[in-house]
Coordinates of C-alpha atoms in Angstrom, one line a residue:
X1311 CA 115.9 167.2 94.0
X1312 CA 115.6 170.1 96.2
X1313 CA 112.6 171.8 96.2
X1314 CA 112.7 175.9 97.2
X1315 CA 109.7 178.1 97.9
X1316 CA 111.1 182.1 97.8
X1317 CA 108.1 183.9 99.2
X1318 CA 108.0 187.8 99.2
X1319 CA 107.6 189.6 102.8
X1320 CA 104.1 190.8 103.5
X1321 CA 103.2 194.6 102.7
X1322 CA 105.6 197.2 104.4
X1323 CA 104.5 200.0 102.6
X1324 CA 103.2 203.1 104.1
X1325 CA 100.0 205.0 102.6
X1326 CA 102.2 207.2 100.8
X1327 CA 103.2 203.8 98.8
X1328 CA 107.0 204.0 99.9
X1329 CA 109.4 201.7 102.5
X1330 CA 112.5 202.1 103.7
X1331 CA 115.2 199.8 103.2
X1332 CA 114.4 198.3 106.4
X1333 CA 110.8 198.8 107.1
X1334 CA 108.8 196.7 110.0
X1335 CA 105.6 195.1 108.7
X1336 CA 102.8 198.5 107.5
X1337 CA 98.8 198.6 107.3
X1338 CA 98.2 194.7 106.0
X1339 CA 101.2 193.4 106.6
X1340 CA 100.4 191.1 109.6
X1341 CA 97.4 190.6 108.4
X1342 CA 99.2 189.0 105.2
X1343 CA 101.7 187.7 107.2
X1344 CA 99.5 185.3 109.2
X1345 CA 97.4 183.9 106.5
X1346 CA 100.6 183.1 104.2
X1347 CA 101.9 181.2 107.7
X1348 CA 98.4 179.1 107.9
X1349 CA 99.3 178.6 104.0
X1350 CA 103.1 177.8 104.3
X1351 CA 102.0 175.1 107.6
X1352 CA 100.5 173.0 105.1
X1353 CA 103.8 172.6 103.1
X1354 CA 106.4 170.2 104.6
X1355 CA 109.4 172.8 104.7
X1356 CA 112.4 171.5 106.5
X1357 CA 114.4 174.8 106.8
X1358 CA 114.1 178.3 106.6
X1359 CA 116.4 180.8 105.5
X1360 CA 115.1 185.0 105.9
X1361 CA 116.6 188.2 105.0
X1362 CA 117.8 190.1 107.8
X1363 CA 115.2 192.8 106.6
X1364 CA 112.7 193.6 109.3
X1365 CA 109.9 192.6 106.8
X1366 CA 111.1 190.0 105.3
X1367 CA 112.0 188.6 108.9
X1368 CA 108.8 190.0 110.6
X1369 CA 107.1 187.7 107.9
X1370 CA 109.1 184.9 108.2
X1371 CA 108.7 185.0 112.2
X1372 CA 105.1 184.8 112.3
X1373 CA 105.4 181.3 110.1
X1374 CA 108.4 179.8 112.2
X1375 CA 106.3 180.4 115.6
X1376 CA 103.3 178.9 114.1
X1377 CA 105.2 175.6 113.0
X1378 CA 107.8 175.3 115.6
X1379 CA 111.0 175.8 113.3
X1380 CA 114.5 177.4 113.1
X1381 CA 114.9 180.3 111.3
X1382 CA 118.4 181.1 109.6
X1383 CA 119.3 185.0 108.9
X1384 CA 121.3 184.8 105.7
X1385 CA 122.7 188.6 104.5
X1386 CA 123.3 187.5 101.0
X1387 CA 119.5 187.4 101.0
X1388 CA 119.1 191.7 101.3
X1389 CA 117.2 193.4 99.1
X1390 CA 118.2 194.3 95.6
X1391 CA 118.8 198.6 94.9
X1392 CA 118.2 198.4 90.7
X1393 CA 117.8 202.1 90.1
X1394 CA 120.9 202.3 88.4
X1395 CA 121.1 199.1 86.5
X1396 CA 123.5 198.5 83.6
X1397 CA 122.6 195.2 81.4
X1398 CA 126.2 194.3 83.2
X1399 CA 125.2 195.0 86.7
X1400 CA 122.4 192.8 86.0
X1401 CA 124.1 189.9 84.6
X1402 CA 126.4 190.2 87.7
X1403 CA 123.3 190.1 90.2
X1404 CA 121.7 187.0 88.3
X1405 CA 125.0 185.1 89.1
X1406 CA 125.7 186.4 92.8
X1407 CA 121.7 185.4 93.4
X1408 CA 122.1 182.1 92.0
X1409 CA 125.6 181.5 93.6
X1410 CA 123.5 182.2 97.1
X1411 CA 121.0 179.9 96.2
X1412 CA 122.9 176.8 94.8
X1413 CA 125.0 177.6 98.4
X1414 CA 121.9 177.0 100.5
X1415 CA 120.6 174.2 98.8
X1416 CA 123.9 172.4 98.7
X1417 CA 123.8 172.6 102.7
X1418 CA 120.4 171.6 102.7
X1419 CA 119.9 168.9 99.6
X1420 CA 116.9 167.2 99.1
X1421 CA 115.2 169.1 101.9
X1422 CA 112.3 171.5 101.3
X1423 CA 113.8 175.1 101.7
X1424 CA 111.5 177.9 102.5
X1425 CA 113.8 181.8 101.7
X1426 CA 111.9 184.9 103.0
X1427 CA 113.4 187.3 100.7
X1428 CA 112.3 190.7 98.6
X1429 CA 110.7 190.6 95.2
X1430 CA 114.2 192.0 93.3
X1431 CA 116.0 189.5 94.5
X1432 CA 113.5 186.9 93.4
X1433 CA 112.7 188.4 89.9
X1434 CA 116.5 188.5 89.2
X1435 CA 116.5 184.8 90.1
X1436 CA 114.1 183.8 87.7
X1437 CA 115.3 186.0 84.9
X1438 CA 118.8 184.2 85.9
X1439 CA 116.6 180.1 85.6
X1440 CA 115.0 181.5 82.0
X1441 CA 118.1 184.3 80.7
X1442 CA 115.7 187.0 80.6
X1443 CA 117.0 190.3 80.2
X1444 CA 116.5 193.0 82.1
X1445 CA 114.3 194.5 80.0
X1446 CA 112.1 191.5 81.0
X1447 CA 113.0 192.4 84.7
X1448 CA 111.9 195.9 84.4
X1449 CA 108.4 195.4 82.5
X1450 CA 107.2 191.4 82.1
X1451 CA 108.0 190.1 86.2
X1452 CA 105.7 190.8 89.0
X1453 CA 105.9 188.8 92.3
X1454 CA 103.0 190.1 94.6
X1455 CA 103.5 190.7 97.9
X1456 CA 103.2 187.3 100.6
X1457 CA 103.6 184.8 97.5
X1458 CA 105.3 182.1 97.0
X1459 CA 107.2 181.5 94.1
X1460 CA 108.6 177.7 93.6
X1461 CA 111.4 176.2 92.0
X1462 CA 113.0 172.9 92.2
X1463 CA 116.7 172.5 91.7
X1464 CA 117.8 169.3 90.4
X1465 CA 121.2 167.5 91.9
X1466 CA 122.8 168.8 88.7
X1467 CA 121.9 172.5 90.3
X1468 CA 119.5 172.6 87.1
X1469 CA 116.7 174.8 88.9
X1470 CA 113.0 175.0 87.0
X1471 CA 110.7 177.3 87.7
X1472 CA 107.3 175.4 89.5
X1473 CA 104.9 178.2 89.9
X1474 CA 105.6 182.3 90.1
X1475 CA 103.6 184.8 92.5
X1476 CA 101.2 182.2 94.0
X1477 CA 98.8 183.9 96.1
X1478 CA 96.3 181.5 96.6
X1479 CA 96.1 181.6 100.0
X1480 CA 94.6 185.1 99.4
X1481 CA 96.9 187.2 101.2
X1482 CA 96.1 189.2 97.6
X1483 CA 92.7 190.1 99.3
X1484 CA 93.8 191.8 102.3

């Protein structure tokens, strides 16, 4: 069994409410950033994988420095543009997501996987574990901003979903 944490970037909103596609780390976005790394040290991850986003990768930085580990820039990992969505477009993002995943976990099986990624692409991965609709995508999923969201994924690439949005570390509080 592989075990994945997907963990949102840390706020990169300005105070108008709006980023960029790729925004740097806004207002408590460090801030965030830090305490999820204190939270993410106590985890024994054995690779990490980031977008190439500035936040998601400004976020993911702060935790590789802290616990001395390799970080992996992965493309497939970009954010998500859904404005336009078609129930088909969706269904064709839930596999491409998954197909990403399954690839990184085959290269790192039975390892502890940490992905810095945007909360899109991680809401369209869950939908994809549960075949939710995107109607369910739209109005049911939120993943908060520096949480972690856990899945494992069984040799069999069966992948359950552990725990959605966690923000205990209270990055939530910032």
């Amino acid at each position: 069994m592989t075990t994945v944490y997907l963990i949102r970037h840390a706020n990169a909103y300005d105070i108008m409410g709006f980023q960029e596609p790729d925004t740097p780390l806004r207002g408590q976005g460090p801030a965030q950033a830090k305490i999820l790394a204190q939270r993410l040290k106590l985890l024994p991850i054995d690779v990490v994988y980031t977008s190439p986003y500035e936040r998601s990768h400004e976020t993911a930085t702060v935790y590789v420095k802290l616990a001395k580990k390799a970080i992996n820039i992965d493309p497939r990992l970009k954010e998500i543009g859904t404005a336009e969505w078609t129930a088909k477009d969706f269904s064709r993002e839930k596999d491409r997501i998954e197909d990403v995943l399954l690839s990184i976990v085959a290269k790192n099986r039975g390892k502890t996987i940490a992905i810095f990624a945007h909360g899109n692409l991680i809401k369209t991965l869950l939908c994809k574990i549960v075949d939710a609709s995107l109607n369910v995508y739209n109005n049911k999923l939120f993943i908060g901003l520096a949480s972690i969201t856990t899945i494992y994924v069984q040799d069999t690439g069966l992948m359950q979903i552990v725990s959605v949005s966690d923000t205990a570390h209270g990055t939530a509080l910032c």
